[in-house]
Structure formats: structure tokens, C-alpha cells
Backbone as numpy.savetxt, mean C-alpha at the origin, in Angstrom:
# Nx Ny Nz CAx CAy CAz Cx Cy Cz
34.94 8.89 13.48 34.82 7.45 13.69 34.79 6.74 12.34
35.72 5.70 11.88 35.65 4.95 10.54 34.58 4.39 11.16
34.07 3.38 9.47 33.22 1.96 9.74 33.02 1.29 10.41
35.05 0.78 10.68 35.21 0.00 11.70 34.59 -0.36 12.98
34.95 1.18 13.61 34.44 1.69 14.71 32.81 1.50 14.57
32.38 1.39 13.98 30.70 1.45 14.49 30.49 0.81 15.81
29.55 1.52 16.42 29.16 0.51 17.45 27.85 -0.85 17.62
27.37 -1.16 18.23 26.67 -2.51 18.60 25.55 -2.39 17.58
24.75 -3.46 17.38 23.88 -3.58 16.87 22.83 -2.95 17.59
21.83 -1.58 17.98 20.69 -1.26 18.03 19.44 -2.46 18.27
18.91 -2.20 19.27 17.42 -3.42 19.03 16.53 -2.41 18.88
15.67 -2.94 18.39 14.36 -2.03 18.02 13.92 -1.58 19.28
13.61 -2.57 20.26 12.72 -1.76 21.36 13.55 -0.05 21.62
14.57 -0.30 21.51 15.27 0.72 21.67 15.73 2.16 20.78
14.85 1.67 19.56 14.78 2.57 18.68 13.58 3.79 18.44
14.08 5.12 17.70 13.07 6.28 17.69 11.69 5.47 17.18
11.02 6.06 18.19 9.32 5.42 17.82 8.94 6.02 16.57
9.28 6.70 15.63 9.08 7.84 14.52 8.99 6.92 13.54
8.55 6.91 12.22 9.18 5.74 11.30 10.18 6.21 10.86
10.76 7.41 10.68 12.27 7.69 10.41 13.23 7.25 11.18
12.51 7.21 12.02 13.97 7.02 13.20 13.70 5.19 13.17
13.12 4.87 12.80 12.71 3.37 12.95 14.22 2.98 11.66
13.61 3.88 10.43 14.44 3.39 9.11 15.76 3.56 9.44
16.08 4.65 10.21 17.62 5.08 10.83 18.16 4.04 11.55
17.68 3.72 12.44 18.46 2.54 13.22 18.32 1.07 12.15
17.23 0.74 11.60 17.49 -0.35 10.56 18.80 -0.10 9.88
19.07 0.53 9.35 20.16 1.22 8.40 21.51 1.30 9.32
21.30 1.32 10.56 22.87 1.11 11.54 23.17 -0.48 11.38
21.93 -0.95 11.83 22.14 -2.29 12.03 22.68 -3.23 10.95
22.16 -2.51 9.43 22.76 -3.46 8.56 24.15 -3.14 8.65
24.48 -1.69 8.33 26.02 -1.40 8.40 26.81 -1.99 9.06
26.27 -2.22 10.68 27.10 -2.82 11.56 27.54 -4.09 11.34
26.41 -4.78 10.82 26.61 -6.31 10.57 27.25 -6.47 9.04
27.13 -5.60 8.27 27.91 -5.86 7.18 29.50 -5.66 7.73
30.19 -4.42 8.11 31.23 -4.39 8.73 31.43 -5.80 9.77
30.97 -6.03 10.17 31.26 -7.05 11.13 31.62 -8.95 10.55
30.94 -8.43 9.29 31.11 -9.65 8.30 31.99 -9.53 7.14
32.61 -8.15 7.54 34.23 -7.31 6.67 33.54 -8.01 5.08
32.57 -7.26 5.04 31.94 -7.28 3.56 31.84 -5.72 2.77
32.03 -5.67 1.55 32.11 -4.17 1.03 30.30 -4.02 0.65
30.14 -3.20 0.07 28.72 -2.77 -0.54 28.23 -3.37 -1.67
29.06 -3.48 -2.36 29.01 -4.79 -3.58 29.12 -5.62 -3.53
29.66 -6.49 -2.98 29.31 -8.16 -2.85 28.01 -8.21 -2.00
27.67 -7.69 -1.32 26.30 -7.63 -0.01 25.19 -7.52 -1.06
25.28 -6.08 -2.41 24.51 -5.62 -3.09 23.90 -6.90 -4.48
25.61 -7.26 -4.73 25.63 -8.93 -5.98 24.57 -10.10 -5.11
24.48 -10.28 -3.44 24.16 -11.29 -3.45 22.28 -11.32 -3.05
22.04 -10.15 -2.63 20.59 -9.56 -2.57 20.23 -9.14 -3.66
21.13 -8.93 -5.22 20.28 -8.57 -6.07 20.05 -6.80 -6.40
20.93 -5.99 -6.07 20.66 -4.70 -5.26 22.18 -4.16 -6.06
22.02 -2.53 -6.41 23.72 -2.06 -7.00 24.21 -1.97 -5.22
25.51 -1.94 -5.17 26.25 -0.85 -3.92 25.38 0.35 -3.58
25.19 1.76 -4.50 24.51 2.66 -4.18 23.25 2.80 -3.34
22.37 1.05 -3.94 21.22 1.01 -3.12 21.39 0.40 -1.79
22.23 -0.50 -1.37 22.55 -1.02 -0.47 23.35 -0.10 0.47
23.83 1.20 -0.23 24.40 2.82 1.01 22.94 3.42 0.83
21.82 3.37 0.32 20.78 3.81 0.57 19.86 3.47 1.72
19.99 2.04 1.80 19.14 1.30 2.81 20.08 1.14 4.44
21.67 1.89 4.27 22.05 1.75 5.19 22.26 3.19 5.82
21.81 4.20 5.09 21.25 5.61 5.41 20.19 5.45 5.71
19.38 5.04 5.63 17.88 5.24 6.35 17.28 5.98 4.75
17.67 6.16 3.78 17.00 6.60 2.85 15.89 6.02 1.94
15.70 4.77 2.18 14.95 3.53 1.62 14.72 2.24 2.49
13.55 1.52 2.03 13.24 1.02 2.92 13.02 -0.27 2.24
14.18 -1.46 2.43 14.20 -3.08 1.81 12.92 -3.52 2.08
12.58 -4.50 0.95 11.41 -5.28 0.88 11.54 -6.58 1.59
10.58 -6.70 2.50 10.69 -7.65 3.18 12.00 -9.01 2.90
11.39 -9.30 1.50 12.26 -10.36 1.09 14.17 -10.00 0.99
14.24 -8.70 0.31 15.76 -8.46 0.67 15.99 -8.34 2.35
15.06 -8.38 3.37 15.58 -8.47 4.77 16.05 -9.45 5.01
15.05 -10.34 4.69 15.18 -11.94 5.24 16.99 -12.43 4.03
16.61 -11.99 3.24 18.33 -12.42 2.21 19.56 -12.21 3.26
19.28 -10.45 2.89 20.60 -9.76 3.96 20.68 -10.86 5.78
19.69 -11.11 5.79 19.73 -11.56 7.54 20.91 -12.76 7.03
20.43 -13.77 5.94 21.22 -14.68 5.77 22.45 -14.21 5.41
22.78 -13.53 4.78 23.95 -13.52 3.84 25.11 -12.78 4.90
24.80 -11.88 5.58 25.32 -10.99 6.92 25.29 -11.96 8.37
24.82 -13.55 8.08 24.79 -14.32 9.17 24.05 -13.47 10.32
23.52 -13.13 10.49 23.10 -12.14 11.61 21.77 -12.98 12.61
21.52 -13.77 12.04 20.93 -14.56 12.98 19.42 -14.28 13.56
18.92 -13.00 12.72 17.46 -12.68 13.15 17.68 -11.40 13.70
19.02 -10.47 13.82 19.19 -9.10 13.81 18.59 -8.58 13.52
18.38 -8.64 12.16 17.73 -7.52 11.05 16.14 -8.13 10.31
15.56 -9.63 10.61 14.00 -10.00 10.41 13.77 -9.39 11.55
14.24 -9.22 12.80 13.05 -8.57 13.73 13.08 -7.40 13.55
12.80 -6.60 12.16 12.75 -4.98 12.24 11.64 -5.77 11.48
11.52 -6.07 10.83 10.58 -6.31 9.25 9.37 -5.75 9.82
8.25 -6.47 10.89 7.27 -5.65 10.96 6.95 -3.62 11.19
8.21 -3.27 11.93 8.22 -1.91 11.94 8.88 -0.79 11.15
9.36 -1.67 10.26 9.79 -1.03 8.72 8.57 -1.19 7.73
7.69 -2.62 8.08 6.35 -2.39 7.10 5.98 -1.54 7.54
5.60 -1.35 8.79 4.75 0.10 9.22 5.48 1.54 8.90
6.28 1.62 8.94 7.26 2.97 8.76 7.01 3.26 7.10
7.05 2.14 6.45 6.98 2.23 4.67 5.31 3.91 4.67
4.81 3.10 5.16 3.31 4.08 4.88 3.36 5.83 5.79
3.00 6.53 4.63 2.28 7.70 5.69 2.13 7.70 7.16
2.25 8.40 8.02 1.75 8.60 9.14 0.03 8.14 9.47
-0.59 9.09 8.66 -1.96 9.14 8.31 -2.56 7.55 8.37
-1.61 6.70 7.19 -2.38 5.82 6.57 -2.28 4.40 7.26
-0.86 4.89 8.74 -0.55 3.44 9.21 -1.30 2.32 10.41
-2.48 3.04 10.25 -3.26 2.63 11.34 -4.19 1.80 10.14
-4.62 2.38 9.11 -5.46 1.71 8.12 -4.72 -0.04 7.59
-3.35 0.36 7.50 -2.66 -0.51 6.83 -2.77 -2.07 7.62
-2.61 -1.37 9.06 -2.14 -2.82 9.89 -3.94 -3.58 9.94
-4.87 -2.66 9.67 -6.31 -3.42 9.53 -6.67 -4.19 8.13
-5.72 -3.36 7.23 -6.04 -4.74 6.14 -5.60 -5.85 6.69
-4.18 -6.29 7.46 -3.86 -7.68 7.24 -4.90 -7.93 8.10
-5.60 -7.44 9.00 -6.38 -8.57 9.68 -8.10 -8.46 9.37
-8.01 -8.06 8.40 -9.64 -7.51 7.59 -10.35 -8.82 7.04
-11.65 -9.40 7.35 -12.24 -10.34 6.90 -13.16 -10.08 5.68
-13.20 -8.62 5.56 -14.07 -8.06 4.70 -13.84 -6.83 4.46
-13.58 -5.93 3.16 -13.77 -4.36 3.38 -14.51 -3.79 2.26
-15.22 -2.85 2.46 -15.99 -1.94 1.64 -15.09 -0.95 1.13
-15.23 -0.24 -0.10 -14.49 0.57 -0.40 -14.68 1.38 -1.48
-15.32 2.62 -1.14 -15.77 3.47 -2.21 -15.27 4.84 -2.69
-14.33 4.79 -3.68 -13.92 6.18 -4.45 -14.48 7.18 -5.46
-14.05 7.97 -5.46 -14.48 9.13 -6.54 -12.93 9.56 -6.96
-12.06 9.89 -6.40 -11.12 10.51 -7.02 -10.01 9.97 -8.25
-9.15 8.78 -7.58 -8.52 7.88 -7.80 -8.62 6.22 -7.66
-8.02 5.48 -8.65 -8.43 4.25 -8.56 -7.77 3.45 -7.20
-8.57 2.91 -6.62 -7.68 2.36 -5.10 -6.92 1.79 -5.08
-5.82 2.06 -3.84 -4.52 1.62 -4.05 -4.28 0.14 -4.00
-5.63 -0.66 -3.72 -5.12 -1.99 -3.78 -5.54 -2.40 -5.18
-5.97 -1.44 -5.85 -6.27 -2.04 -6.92 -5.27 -1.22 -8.70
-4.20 -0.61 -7.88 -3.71 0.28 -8.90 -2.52 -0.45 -9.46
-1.88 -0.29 -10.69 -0.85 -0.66 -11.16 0.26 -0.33 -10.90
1.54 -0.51 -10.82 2.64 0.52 -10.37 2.78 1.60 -11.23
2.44 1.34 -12.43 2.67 2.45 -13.44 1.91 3.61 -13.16
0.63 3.42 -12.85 -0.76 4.32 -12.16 -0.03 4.87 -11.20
0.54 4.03 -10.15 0.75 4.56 -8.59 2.22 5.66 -9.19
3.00 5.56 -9.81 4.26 6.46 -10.03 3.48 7.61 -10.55
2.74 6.96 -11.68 2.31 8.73 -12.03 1.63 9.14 -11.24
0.34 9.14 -10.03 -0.30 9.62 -9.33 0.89 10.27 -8.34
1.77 9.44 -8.02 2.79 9.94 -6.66 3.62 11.04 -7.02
3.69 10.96 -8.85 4.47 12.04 -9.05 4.00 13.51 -9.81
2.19 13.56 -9.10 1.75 14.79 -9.22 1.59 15.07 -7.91
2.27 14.53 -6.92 1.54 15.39 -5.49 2.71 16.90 -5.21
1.83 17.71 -5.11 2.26 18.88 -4.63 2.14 19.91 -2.97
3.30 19.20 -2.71 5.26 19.70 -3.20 4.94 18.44 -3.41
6.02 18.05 -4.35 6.99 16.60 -4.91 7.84 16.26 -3.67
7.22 15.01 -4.09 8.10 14.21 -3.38 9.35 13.47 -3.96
10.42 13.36 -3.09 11.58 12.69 -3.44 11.79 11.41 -4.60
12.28 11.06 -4.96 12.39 9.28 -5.59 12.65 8.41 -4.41
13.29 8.83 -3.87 13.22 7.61 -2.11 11.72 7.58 -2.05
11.39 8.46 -1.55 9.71 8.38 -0.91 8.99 7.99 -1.77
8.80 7.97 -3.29 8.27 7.18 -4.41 8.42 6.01 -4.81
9.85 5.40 -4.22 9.86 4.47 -4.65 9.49 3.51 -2.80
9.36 4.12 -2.03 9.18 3.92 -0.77 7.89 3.36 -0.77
6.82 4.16 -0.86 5.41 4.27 -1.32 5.03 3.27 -2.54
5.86 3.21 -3.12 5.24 2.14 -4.15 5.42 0.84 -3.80
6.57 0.77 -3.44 6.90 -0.63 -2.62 5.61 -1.28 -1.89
5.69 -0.26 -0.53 4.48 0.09 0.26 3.34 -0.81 -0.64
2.60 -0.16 -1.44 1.33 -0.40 -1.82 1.43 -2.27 -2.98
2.37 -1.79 -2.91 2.47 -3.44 -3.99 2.75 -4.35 -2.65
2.78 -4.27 -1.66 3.02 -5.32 -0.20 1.65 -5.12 -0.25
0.61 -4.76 0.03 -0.68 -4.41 0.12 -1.35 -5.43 -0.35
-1.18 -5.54 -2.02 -1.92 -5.84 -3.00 -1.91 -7.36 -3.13
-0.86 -8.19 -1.73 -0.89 -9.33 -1.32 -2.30 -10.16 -0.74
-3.02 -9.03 -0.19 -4.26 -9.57 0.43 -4.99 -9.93 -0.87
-4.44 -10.05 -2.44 -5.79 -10.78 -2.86 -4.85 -12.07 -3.04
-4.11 -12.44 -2.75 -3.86 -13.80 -2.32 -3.82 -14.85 -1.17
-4.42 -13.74 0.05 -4.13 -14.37 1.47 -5.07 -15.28 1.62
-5.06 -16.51 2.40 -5.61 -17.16 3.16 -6.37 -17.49 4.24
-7.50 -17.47 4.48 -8.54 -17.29 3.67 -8.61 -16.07 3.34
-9.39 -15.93 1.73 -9.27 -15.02 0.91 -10.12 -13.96 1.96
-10.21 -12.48 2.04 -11.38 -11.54 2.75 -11.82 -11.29 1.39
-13.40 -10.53 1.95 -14.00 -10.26 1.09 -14.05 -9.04 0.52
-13.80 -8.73 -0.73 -13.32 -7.38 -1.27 -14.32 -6.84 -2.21
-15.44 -5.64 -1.65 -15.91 -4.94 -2.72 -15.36 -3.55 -3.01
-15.45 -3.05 -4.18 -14.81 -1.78 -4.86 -16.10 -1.42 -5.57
-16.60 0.11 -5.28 -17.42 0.95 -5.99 -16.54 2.22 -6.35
-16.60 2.41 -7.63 -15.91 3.46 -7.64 -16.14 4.25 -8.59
-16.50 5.50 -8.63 -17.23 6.77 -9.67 -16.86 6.09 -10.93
-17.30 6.59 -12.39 -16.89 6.21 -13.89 -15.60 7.36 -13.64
-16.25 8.67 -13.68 -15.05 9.35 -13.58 -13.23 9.24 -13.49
-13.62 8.10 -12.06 -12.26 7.60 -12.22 -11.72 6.76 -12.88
-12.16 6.16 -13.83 -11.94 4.94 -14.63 -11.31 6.07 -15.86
-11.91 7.09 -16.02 -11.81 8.29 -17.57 -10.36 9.46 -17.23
-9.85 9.25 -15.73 -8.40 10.27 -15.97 -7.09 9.31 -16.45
-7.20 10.34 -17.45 -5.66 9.79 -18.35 -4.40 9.88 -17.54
-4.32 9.48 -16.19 -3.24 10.23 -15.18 -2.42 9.29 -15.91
-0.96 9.97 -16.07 0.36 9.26 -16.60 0.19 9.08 -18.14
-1.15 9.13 -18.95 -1.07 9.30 -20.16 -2.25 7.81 -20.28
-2.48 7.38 -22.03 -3.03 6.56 -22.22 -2.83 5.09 -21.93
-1.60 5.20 -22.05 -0.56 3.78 -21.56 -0.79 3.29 -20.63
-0.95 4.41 -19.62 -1.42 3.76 -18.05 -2.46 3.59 -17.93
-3.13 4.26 -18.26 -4.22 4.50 -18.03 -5.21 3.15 -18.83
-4.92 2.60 -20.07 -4.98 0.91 -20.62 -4.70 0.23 -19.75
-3.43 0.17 -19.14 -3.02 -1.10 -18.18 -3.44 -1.09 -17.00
-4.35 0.22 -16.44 -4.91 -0.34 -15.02 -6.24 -0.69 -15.45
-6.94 -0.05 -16.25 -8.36 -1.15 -17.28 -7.96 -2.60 -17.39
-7.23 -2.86 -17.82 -6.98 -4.06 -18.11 -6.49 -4.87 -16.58
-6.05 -4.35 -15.62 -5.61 -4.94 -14.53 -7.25 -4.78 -13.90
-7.97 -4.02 -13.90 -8.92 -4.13 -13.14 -9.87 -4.96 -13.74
-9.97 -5.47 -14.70 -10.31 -6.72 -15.35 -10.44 -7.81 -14.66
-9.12 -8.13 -14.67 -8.66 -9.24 -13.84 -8.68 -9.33 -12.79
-8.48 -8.06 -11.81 -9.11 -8.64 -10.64 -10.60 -8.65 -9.80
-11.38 -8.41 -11.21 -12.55 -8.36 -11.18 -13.19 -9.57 -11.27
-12.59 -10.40 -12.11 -12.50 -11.82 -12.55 -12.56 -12.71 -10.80
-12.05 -12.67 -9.72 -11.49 -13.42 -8.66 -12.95 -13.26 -7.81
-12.79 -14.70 -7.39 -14.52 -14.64 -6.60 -14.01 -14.04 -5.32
-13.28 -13.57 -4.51 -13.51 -13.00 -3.39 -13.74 -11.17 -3.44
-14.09 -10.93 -4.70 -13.42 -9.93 -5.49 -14.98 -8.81 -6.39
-15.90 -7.93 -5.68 -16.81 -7.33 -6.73 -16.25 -5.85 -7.02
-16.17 -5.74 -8.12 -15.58 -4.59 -8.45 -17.15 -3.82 -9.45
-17.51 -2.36 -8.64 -18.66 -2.03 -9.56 -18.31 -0.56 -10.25
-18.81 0.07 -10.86 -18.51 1.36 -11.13 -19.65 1.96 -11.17
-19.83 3.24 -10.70 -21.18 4.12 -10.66 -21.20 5.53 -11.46
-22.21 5.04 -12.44 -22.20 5.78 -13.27 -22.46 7.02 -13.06
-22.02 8.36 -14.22 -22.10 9.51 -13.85 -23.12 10.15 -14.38
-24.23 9.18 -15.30 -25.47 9.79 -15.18 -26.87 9.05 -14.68
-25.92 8.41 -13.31 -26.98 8.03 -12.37 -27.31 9.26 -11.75
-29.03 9.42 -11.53 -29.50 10.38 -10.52 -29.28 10.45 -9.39
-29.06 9.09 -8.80 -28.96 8.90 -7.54 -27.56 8.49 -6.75
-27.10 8.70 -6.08 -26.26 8.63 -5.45 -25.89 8.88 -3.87
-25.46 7.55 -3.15 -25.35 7.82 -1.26 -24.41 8.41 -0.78
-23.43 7.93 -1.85 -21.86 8.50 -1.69 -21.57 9.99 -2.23
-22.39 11.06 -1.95 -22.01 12.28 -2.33 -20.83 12.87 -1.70
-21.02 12.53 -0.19 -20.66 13.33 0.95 -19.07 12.53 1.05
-18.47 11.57 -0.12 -17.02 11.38 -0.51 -16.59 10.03 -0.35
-15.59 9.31 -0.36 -15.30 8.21 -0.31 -14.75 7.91 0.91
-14.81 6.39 1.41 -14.68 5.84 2.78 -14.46 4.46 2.51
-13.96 3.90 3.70 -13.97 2.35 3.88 -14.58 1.97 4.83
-15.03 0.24 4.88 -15.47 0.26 6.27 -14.98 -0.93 5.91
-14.25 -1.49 7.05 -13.13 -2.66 7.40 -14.14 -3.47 8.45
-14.06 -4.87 8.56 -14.62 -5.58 9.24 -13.19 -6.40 9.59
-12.89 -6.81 11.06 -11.91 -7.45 11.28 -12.23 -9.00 11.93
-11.30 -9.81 11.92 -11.27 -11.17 12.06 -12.31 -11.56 13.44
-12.46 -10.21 14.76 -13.27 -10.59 15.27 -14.76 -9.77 15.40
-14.91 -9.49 14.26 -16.03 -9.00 14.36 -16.01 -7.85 14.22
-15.28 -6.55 14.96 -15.28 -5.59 14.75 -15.40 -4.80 13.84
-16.14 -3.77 13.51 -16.21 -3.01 12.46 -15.62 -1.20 12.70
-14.93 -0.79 11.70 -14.09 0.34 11.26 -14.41 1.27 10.46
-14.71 2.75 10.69 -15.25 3.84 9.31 -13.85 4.05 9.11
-12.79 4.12 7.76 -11.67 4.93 7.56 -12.10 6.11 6.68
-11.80 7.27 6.63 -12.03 8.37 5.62 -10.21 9.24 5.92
-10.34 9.25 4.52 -9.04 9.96 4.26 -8.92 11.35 3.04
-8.42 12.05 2.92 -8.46 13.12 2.55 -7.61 14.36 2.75
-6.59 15.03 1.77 -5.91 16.01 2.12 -4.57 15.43 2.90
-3.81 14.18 3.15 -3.04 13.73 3.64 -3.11 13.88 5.28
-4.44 13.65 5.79 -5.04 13.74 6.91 -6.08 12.36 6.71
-6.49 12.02 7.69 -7.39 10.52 8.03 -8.03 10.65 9.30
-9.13 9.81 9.71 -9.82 9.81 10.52 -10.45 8.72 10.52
-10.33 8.31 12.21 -10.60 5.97 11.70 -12.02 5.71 12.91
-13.31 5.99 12.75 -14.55 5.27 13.86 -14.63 3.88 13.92
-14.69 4.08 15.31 -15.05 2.85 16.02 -16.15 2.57 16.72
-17.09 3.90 16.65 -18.27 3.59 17.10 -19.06 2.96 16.57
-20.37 2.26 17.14 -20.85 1.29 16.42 -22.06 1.58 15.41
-22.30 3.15 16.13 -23.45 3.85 15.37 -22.95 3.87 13.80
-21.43 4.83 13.92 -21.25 5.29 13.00 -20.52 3.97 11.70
-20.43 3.16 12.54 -19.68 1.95 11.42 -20.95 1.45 10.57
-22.08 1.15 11.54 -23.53 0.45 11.30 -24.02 0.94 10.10
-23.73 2.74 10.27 -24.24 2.98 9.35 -24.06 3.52 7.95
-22.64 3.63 8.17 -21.67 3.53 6.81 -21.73 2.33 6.05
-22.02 1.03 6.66 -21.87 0.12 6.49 -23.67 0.01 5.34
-24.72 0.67 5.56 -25.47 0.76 5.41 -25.63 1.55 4.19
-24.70 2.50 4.05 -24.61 3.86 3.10 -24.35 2.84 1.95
-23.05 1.92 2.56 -22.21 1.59 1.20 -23.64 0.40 0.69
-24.26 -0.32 1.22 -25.15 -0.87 0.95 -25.63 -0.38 -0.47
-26.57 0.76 -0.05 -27.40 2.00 -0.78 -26.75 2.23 -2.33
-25.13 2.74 -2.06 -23.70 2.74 -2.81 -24.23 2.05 -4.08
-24.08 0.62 -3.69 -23.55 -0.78 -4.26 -25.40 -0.78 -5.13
-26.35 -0.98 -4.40 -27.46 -0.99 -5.24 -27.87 -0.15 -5.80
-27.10 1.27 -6.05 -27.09 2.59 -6.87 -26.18 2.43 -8.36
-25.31 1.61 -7.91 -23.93 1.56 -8.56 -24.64 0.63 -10.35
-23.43 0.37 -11.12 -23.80 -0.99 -12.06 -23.39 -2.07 -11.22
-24.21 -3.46 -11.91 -24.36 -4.60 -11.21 -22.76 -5.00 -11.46
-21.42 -5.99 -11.04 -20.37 -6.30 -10.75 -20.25 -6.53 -12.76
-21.07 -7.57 -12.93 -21.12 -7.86 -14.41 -21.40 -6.81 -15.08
-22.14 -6.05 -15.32 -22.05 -4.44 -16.05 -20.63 -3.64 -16.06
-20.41 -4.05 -14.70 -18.92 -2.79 -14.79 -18.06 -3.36 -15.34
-18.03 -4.63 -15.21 -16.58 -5.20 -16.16 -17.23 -5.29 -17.87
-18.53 -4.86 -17.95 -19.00 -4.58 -19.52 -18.17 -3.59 -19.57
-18.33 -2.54 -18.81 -18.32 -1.10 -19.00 -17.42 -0.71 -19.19
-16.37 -0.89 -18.41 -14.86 -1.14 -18.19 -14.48 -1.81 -19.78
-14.48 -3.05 -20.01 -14.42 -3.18 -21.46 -14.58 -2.13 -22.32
-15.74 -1.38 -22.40 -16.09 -0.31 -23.37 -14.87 0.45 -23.48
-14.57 1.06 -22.08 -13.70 2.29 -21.69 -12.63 1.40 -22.50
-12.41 0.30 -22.53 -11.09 0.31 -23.11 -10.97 0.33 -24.54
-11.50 -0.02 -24.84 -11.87 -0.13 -26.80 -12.19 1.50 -26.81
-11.98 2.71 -26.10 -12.48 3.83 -26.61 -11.11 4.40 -26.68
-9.89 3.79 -26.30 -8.58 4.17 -25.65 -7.90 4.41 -26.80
């Protein structure tokens, strides 16, 4: 079958519930409508901003357009809202399996807790941080799926601009502030990014020191999400596996831990001392 031949445009309801199979039929649909608008890969690619190669990437299912190149292509392919009504199930498809239940609770999160030991959190990481972290996981992952995932997490990092702002605390070991992941370079520019968004009043960022005695958070890092109506969420993740409570015992009292956390931790103003230090030691 040439190009030509493709057949109809795919609707989502009708597409693999998988997020692969989600990205697969996105990727028919542009083809179809590019053929249908007897456009080559390069002029489609010149007017979204995009080479040819990436634009046969996104029409393989191998990558996954950023919202904003959807809404372009919708225009530029005339398609009339073809290809914006994938946008929400291509955001979801962008993330892990694991992580896509967490994701769709940030946008509607009025508040979240959030306490690490390992790595610096992904709403709070740099892209430079997030490439080198993505490109020690073992097995390796692809450059599609890296650059998939990074995308991913920089759509994320929108909620510290949303309306009304939620409320965002971050506790997170010294430890993690001290791995040189990706080298010194990066490892400066997410200090310095966590600066700044330490700076934003909807925004406490603390760090807990590693020769505090005390500590609630032994037993590992967690979130607890509060949503627009009230509801409260335990997320714990680990090993590329997750696990999300909804009971009220167990939210109550995570919610309680991180409390404990936070008045264990340095005060919001200490850590951005501290943080300073770490960087003048760089």
C-alpha cells in the first residue's frame, strides 16, 4: 500500500488503550492528514519548527509532539480538531505506566507533600539533571524514550505557574543536593534552579540534614497529594513499580509523618542558606 492509499483518519475512542498503541494511531492520523493535504515531511517539519526526520518520527509512533506542535500541525494540516483531540491521551501515554495515575493528580492537586532521599524531584529538576539521571537507568533506554520522558517532566513543571497557584512543599535528604549526577555542571545548575524556585511563595523547599539524629522519613520517600475536592492520596514509588492509598487512615497519617519530616528538616530559610553553601563548595 503507498501513502496514498492510507486509510481514514482513526478516532481515539477507537484506538489501543496501551500508550503505545495510543502513540501508534496518533502517528496514522498525522500521516493521513498530511497526505491528504499532499504535503511532504519538510514543509509540515519548516512550518512546526521540526527537521522531516522528526516529523517521520512522530508519524511512527516513535515520539511523542508537545502539546504545542499538536495544536500547530492541527492548523497547518487544516484538520479541524483531528489531531487536538489526542492531546490529552498522548499527555498520558508520554509517562511510565507506573507514574500515570500520579501525573493526572498533579493537574488537579491543591496541595502536595513531597519527600526524597534519592534524587532531586522531578518537578523540581533541570533538563540537564533529568538527561543525565535518564541516562544511567539500567538497561538504557532509547533517545526516543529520553527525549519522551523529558518532554514529559518539563509539561509537569507547569504547575508552578498554574492558577491558582497549589501549594508545594519539598523535603529532601542533603545527600541529594551532594550527587554530582552528570558531573559538576549539572549538578551547579539544578542548585541554582532550586534557588529560585525556592524564592516563589506557593513554594517551601527544605533540606534535611544528614547529621540530624532524628528522622520520620526513614522508611523512604512518598507524596501525599491533596485534590481540588478535598481528597487526600499516599503515592510511593520505587524500582519502576508504584503504589497510590486512598484510605483515609493511611493518607491521615502520612500526612502526619511528613508533618514530623518538615519540623525535623532545616527551616525553608536555612535550606536556601545551605543550598547556597553547597554551591560556593562546587
Amino acid at each position: 500500500m503507498t501513502e496514498e492509499q492510507a486509510g481514514a483518519v482513526p478516532e481515539p475512542a477507537a484506538a489501543d488503550k496501551s500508550g503505545q498503541g495510543v502513540v501508534a494511531a496518533f502517528g496514522q492520523s498525522l500521516k493521513t492528514l498530511r497526505l491528504r493535504a499532499k504535503m511532504e515531511r519538510e514543509e509540515v517539519g519548516k512550518r512546526l519548527g521540526y527537521s522531516a526526520s522528526t516529523i517521520a518520527s512522530f508519524e511512527q509512533g516513535r515520539r511523542i509532539p508537545p502539546p504545542r506542535a499538536i495544536d500547530r500541525a492541527d492548523e497547518v494540516l487544516e484538520a479541524g480538531g483531528l489531531l487536538t483531540v489526542w492531546k490529552d491521551q498522548l499527555e498520558k501515554a508520554q509517562y511510565p505506566a507506573f507514574f500515570q495515575g500520579m501525573a493526572e493528580l498533579e493537574k488537579q492537586a491543591i496541595e502536595l507533600l513531597m519527600y526524597d532521599t534519592m534524587v532531586v524531584n522531578g518537578l523540581l529538576q533541570t533538563e540537564e539533571y533529568m538527561r543525565a539521571l535518564l541516562a544511567m537507568r539500567r538497561p538504557p533506554l532509547d533517545e526516543e524514550t529520553i527525549e519522551q520522558r523529558v518532554t514529559a517532566r518539563l509539561v509537569r513543571q507547569d504547575i508552578f505557574d498554574r492558577r491558582p497557584a497549589p501549594l508545594l512543599s519539598f523535603v529532601m535528604d542533603e545527600s541529594v543536593l551532594r550527587h554530582k549526577y552528570g558531573g559538576k555542571g549539572v549538578l551547579r545548575g539544578q542548585l541554582e534552579h532550586l534557588l529560585l524556585i525556592g524564592q516563589r511563595r506557593n513554594v517551601e523547599l527544605q533540606v534535611m540534614p544528614t547529621d540530624c539524629e532524628d528522622n520520620a522519613g526513614v522508611n523512604g520517600p512518598f507524596t501525599v497529594v491533596t485534590r481540588k475536592d478535598g481528597k487526600k492520596f499516599l503515592y510511593v514509588e520505587a524500582q519502576n513499580t508504584s503504589s497510590m492509598a486512598t484510605d483515609p487512615e493511611q493518607t491521615v497519617l502520612a500526612s502526619a509523618r511528613y508533618g514530623i519530616i518538615r519540623s525535623q528538616a532545616l527551616t525553608p530559610r536555612e535550606s536556601l542558606a545551605f543550598i547556597e553553601k553547597l554551591l560556593g563548595e562546587l
